[in-house]
Amino acid sequence: MTGSSRPASASAASDSETDTETETETAPYRPGYEVAAERILEYVARQGMGPGDRLPTEKDLAAEVDMSRTVVREGVKILSALGRLSVEKGRGIFVAHPKNDLWSDTFSRFLPTDPSRVGELFEFRRFTETETSGLAATRATPVQLRAIREAAQRSAEAAERNDHESFGRADAEFHQAIGAAAGNAFLSSLVDAIQRLQRQVTIVALADSAPGSLAGAAEQHLAILEAIGAGEQEQAAALMARHIDTTELQVQREIRNRIFATPAGLDGA
């Protein structure tokens, strides 16, 4: 043994420190507003708050979620835009009332960074949207089919530009157009509600970025469009199921990467 050899424990400790440093260095960056929005929603759920309940003042809320007032203010703005909070001048911050009473409890308590709740959302999406796709294949009018085609084409064009924001809008419009083409107002309403919840996942958990390959998702849109246009009910439903399953895998993987790999001590400042 030479004088330069190190004890095994020292070597192991050094390797552990290196691994920790590597994990910290490669952890995905999360904008402060995203973290603040997540923590505010967790606070609302932890306190058992419902629509109309008043949150603490901005200063006290910042203390509750352990972040700066500036970042908390941005988080509140995001959640207000998403319809989760209502900011009333001179009165305070409140849990917003959902537009649809049917979704009151689900909407107000949904945590877009919780993998289990996101899994429930995708399970419901699969149940609902395979049905709307099959129905659209047999019921879509020429005008409705054109709306589906235009949304699919916009998603393909956005994918070519790698434009996540435009792709997100086109994606929502594509699924809502199929919902409308199903010819059932109740199913169409369900798809609209699903898209509002999906938007929360995109904004709060994914920093307004679509996970996975935009080009791959756009190709799936076009394949679904083709099946609906050809009146192939079973094929349209099967392709939609595959599309939703693929999206769920990508979203869940991205949530785990972004949320659970975040270095300890992040204060969003």
mmCIF file of C-alpha atoms in Angstrom, residues 11 53 81 98 116 148 173 175-176 184 239 269:
data_model
loop_
_atom_site.group_PDB
_atom_site.id
_atom_site.type_symbol
_atom_site.label_atom_id
_atom_site.label_comp_id
_atom_site.label_asym_id
_atom_site.label_seq_id
_atom_site.Cartn_x
_atom_site.Cartn_y
_atom_site.Cartn_z
ATOM 1 C CA SER A 11 -13.358 7.445 -0.582
ATOM 2 C CA ASP A 53 -62.625 30.969 1.828
ATOM 3 C CA ALA A 81 -55.468 33.659 -14.143
ATOM 4 C CA PRO A 98 -65.476 27.329 -10.177
ATOM 5 C CA SER A 116 -51.574 10.567 -8.054
ATOM 6 C CA ILE A 148 -60.518 19.596 -35.810
ATOM 7 C CA GLU A 173 -58.431 23.493 -29.241
ATOM 8 C CA HIS A 175 -59.360 18.145 -27.995
ATOM 9 C CA GLN A 176 -62.196 20.627 -27.450
ATOM 10 C CA ASN A 184 -73.251 15.503 -26.810
ATOM 11 C CA LEU A 239 -55.574 6.281 -31.362
ATOM 12 C CA ALA A 269 -35.961 34.338 -4.710
#
